[in-house]
Short mmCIF file of C-alpha atoms in Angstrom, two decimals:
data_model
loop_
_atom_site.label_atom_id
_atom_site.label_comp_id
_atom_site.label_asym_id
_atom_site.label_seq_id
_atom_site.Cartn_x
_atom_site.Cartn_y
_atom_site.Cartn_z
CA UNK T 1 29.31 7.56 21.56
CA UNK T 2 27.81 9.95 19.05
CA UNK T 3 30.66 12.80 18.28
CA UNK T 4 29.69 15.91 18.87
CA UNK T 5 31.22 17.52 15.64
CA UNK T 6 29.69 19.44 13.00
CA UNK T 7 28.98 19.19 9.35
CA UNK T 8 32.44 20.93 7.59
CA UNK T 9 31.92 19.49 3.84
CA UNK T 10 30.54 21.78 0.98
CA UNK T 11 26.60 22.24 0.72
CA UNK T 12 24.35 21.77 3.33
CA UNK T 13 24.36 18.75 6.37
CA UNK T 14 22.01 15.63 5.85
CA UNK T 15 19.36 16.00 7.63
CA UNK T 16 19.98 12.36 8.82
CA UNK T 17 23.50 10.36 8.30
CA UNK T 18 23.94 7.32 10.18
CA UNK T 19 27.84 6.03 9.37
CA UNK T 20 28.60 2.19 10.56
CA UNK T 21 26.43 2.81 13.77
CA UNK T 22 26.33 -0.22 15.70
CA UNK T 23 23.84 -0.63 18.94
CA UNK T 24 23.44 -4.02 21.32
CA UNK T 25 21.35 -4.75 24.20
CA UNK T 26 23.03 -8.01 25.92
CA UNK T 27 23.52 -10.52 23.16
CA UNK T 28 21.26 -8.91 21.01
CA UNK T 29 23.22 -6.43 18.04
CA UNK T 30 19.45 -4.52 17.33
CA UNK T 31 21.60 -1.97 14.56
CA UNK T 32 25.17 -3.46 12.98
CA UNK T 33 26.92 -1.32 10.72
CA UNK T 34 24.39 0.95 9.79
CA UNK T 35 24.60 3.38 6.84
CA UNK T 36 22.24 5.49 6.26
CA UNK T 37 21.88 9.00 4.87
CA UNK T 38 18.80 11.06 4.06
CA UNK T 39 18.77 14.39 2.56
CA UNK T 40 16.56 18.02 3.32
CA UNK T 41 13.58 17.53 1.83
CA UNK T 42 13.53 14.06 1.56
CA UNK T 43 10.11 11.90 2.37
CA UNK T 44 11.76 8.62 3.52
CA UNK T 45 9.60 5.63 4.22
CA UNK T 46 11.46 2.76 6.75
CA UNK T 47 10.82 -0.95 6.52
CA UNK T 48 11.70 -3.95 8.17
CA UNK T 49 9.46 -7.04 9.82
CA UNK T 50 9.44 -6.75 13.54
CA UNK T 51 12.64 -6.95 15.28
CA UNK T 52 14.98 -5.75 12.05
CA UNK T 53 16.29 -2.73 14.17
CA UNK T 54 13.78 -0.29 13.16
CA UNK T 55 12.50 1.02 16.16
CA UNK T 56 16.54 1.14 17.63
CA UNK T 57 17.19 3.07 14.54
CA UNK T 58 14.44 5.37 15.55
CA UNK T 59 15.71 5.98 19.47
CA UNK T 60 19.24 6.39 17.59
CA UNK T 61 17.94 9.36 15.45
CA UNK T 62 16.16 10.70 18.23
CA UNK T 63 19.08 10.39 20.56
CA UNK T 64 17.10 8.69 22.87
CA UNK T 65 19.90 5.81 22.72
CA UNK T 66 23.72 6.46 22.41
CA UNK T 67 25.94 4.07 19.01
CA UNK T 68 27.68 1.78 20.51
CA UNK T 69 30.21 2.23 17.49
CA UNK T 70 29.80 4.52 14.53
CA UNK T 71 27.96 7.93 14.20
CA UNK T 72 24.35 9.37 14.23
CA UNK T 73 24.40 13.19 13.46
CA UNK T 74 21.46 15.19 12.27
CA UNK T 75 22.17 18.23 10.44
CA UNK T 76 25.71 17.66 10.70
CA UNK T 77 25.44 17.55 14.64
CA UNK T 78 24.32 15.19 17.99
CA UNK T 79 21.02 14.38 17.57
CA UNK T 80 20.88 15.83 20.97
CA UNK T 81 21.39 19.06 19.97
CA UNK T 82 19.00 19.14 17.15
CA UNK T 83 16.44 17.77 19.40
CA UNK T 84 16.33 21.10 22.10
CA UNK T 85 16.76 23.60 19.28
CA UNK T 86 13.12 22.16 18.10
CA UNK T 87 14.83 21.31 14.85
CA UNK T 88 13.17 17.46 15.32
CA UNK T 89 10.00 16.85 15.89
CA UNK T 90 9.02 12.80 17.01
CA UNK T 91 5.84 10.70 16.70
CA UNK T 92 6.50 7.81 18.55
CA UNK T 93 4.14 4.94 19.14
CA UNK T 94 3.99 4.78 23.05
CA UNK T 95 1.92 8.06 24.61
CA UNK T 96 -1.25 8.83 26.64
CA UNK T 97 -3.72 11.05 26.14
CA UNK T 98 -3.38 13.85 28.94
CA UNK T 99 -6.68 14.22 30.77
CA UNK T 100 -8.30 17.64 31.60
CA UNK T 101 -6.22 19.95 28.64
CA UNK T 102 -7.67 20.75 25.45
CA UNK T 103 -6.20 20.09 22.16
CA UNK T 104 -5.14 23.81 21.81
CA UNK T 105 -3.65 24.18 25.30
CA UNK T 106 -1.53 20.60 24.94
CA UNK T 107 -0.15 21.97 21.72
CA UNK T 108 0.56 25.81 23.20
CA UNK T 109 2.34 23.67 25.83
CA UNK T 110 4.48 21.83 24.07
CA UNK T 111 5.52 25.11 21.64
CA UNK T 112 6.46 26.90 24.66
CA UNK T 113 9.09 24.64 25.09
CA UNK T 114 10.85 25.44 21.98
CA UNK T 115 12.95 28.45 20.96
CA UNK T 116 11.63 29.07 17.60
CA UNK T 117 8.14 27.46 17.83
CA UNK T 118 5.21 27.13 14.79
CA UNK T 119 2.25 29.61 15.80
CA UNK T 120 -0.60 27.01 17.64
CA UNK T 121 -2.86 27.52 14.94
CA UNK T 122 -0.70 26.66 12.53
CA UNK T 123 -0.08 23.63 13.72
CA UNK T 124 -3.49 22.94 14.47
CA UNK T 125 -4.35 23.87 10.74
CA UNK T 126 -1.49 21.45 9.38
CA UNK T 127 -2.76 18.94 11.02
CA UNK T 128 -6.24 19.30 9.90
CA UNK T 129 -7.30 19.93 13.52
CA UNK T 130 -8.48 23.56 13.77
CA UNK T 131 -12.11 22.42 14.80
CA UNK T 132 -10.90 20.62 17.78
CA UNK T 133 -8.97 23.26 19.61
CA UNK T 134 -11.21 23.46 22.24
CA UNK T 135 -11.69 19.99 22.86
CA UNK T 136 -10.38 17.96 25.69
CA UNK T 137 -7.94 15.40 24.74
CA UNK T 138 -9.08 12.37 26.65
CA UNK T 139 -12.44 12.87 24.65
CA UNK T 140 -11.14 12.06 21.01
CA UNK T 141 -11.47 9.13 18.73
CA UNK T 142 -8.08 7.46 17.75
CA UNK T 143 -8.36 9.16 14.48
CA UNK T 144 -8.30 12.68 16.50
CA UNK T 145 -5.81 11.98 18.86
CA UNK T 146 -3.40 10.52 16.30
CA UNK T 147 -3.54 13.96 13.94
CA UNK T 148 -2.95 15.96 17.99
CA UNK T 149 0.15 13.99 18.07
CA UNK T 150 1.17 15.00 14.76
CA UNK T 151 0.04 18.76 15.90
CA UNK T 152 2.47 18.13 19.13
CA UNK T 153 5.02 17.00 17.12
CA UNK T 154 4.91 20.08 14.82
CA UNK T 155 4.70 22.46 17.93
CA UNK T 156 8.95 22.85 17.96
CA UNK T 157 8.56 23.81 14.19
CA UNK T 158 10.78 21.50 13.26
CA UNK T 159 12.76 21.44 9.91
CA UNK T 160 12.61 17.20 9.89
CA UNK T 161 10.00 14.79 11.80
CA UNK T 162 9.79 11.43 12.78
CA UNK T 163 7.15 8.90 12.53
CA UNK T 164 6.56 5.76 13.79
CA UNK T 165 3.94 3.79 13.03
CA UNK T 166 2.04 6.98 12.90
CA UNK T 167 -1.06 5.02 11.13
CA UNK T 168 -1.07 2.01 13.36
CA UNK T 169 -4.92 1.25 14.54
CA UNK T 170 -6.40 3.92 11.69
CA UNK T 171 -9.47 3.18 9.80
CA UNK T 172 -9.30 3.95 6.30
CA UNK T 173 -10.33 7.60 6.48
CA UNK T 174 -8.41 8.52 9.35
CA UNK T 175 -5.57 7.24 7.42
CA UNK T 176 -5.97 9.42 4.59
CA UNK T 177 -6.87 12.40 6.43
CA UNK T 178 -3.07 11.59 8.25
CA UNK T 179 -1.42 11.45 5.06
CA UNK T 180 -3.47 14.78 4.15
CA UNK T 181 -1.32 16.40 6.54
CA UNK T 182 1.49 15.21 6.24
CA UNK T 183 2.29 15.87 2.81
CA UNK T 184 1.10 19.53 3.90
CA UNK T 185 4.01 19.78 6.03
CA UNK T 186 6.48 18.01 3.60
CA UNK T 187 5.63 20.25 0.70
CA UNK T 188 6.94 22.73 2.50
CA UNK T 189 10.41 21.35 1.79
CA UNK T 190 10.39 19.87 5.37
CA UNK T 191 12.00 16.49 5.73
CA UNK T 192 9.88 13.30 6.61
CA UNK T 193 11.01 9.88 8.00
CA UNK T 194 8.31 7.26 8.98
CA UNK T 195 8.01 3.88 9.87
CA UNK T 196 5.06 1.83 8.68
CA UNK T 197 3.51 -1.59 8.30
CA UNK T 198 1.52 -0.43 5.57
CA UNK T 199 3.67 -1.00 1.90
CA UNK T 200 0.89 0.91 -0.25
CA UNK T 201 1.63 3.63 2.19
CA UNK T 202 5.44 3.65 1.91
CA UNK T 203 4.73 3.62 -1.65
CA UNK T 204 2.29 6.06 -2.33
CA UNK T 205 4.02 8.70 0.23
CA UNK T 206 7.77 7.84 0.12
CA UNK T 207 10.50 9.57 -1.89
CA UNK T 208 12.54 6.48 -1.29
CA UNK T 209 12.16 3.46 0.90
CA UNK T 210 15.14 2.28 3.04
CA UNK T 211 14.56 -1.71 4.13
CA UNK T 212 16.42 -2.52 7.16
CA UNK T 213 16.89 -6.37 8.34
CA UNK T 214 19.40 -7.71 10.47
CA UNK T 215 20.23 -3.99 11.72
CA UNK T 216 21.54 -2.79 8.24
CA UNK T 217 20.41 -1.54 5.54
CA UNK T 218 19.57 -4.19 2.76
CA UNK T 219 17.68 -2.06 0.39
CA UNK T 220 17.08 1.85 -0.45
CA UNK T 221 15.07 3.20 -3.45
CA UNK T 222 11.98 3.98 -5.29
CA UNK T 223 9.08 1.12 -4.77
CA UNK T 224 9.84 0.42 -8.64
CA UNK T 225 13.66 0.47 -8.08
CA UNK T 226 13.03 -2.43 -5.48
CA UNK T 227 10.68 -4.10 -7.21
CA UNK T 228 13.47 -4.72 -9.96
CA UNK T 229 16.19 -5.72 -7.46
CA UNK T 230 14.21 -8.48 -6.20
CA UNK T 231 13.28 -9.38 -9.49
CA UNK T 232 10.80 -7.20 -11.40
CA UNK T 233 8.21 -9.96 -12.65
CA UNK T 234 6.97 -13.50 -10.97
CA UNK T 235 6.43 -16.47 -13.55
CA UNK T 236 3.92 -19.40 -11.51
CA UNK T 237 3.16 -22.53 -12.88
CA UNK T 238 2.25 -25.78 -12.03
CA UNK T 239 5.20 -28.87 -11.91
CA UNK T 240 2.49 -31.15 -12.84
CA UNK T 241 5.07 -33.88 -11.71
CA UNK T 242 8.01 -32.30 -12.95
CA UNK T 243 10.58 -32.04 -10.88
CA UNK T 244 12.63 -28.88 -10.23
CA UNK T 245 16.27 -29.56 -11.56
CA UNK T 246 17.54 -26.55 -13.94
CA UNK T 247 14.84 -24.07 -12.87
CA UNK T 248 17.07 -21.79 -11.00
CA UNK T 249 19.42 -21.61 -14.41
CA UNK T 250 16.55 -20.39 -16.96
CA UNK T 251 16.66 -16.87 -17.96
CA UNK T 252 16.56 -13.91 -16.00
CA UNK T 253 15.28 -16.42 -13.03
CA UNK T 254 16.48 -14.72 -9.74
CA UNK T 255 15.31 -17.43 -7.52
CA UNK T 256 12.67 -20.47 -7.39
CA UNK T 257 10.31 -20.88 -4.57
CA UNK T 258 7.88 -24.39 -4.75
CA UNK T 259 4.78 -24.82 -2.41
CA UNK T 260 3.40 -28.52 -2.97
CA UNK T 261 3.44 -28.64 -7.03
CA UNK T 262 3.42 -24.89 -7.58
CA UNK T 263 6.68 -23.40 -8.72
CA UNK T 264 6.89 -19.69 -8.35
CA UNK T 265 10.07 -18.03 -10.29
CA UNK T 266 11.11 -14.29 -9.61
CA UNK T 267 12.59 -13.29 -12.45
CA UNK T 268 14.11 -10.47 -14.23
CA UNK T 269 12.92 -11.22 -17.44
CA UNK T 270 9.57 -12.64 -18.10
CA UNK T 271 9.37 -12.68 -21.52
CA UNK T 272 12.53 -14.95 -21.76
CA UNK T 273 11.73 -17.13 -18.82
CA UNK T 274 8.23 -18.42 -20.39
CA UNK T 275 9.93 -18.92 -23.63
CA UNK T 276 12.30 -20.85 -22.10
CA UNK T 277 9.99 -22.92 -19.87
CA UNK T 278 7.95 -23.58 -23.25
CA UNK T 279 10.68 -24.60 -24.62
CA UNK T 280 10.90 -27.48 -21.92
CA UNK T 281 7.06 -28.14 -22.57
CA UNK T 282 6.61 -27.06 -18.10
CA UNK T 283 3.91 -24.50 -19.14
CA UNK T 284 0.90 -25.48 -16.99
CA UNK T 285 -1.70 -23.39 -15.46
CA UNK T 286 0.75 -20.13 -16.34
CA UNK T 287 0.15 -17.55 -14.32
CA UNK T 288 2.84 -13.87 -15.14
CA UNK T 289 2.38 -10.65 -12.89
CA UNK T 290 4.51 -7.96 -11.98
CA UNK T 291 6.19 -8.30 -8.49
CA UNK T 292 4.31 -6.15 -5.63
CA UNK T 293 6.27 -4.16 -3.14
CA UNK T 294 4.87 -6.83 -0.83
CA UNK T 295 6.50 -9.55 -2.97
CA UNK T 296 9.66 -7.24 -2.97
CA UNK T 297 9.76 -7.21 0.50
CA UNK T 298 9.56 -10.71 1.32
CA UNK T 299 12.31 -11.47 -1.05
CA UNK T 300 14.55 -8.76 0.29
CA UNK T 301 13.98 -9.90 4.25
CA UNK T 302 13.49 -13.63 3.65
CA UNK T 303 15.17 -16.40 6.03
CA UNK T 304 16.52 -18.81 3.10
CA UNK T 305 15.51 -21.13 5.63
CA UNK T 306 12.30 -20.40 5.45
CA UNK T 307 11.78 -21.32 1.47
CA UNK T 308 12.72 -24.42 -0.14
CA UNK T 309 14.52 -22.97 -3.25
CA UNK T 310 16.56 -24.76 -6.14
#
């Protein structure tokens, strides 16, 4: 059960600290061991393929769903708690539009639930929405109606929000009119958690980028910083008939991945890897390019069953 103390050490609570919080449904363990802690202020992007324990993490933080083992506290207290004094705001995938109500009456709603709530227009104007005020909700595109679930969401004037998937089903502009308004809100030294699908987006938007697989945490920094712990740079080239013994040993070679006769090294050292293959006269069709976050992520979630490696 999630404790129901408060935040004693020096300087202010995380906004978010998850400590070894464990969740299982049947046979299923959706979060094991979790560790997680995210700071005021922070922009935090979450990743992990479908079924990693990202959307349990989510109903966690929201205190939708109680640990089965460990601790979820937001600003050093139940998640509960945070939740009715409007200091959380949510985004969550599921919703309906609400027929009849226009965009500014759905949003004064929602406010009036709170103790401390952000003035309507306010959150209309953060959300890039004034224009639509008057308009009834069941009448919007899915670019409107997402940015008047980012209003509702900002109704409770919360201190941290939570996005999932916020972006999911977006054309291109509606995406970037999102983000618009989002980094509004953060710049105000608000704190930001999202889930996405989208890598250029965790990258271009996220202070850090927490990768969860498995239900725990498997990687946590900058979109460089994981780039370089799943090895910074990939080497490709073809075997040519060669066969594959020794490849995993050459320099700064993190591992070796081989599709038909393409080998494709991740490695922490370029430079020294093509030396070294040169050295063995392998260097055919050479192909060197930095890793992508997409290339990072793959390596960091991977089922070793799923690649043939040396």
């Amino acid at each position: 059960m999630t404790t129901k103390t408060t935040h004693t050490g020096p300087g202010p609570a995380p906004a978010v600290s998850f400590t070894g919080a464990v969740k299982t449904f049947g046979e299923v363990r959706a979060v094991a061991g979790l560790d997680l802690t995210i700071a005021p202020g922070e922009t935090v992007a979450l990743l992990g393929r479908n079924g990693a324990g990202k959307s349990t993490t989510i109903s966690l933080l929201l205190g939708l769903d109680e640990p089965d083992a460990g601790r979820v506290q937001l600003f050093g207290g139940a998640p509960q708690d945070a939740v009715r004094a409007g200091r959380v705001g949510a985004m969550l995938q599921e919703g309906k539009a609400v027929p009849r109500v226009t965009v500014g009456e759905l949003v004064g709603f929602v406010a009036g639930r709170y103790p401390d709530p952000m003035d309507v227009g306010e959150a209309l104007r953060l959300a890039g929405i004034e224009e639509l005020a008057g308009r009834r909700v069941d009448k919007l595109s899915g670019g409107q109606t997402q940015r008047v679930r980012f209003a509702v969401a900002l109704a409770g004037n919360p201190a941290l929000i939570v996005l999932d998937e916020p972006t999911a089903a977006l054309d291109v502009e509606a995406r970037h009119a999102f983000w618009a308004s989002m980094r509004a809100y953060a710049r105000r030294g608000h704190t930001v958690l999202f889930s996405t699908h989208y890598l250029e987006e965790a990258d271009a938007h996220a202070d850090r980028i927490v990768v969860i697989d498995h239900g725990r945490v498997v990687a946590d920094g900058t979109g460089e910083e994981l780039r370089r712990a799943a090895g910074g740079s990939l080497v490709c080239f073809d075997l040519a008939g060669r066969g594959t013994e020794g490849l995993a040993l050459l320099p700064g070679v993190v591992s070796v991945e081989v599709t038909g006769e393409r080998a494709r090294l991740r490695t922490e050292d370029p430079d020294a890897t093509v030396m070294a293959l040169a050295a063995l006269d392998a260097v055919r069709n050479l192909e060197v390019a930095p890793a992508s976050l997409d290339d990072a992520f793959m390596a960091l979630t991977a089922d070793p069953r799923d690649l043939e490696r040396v």
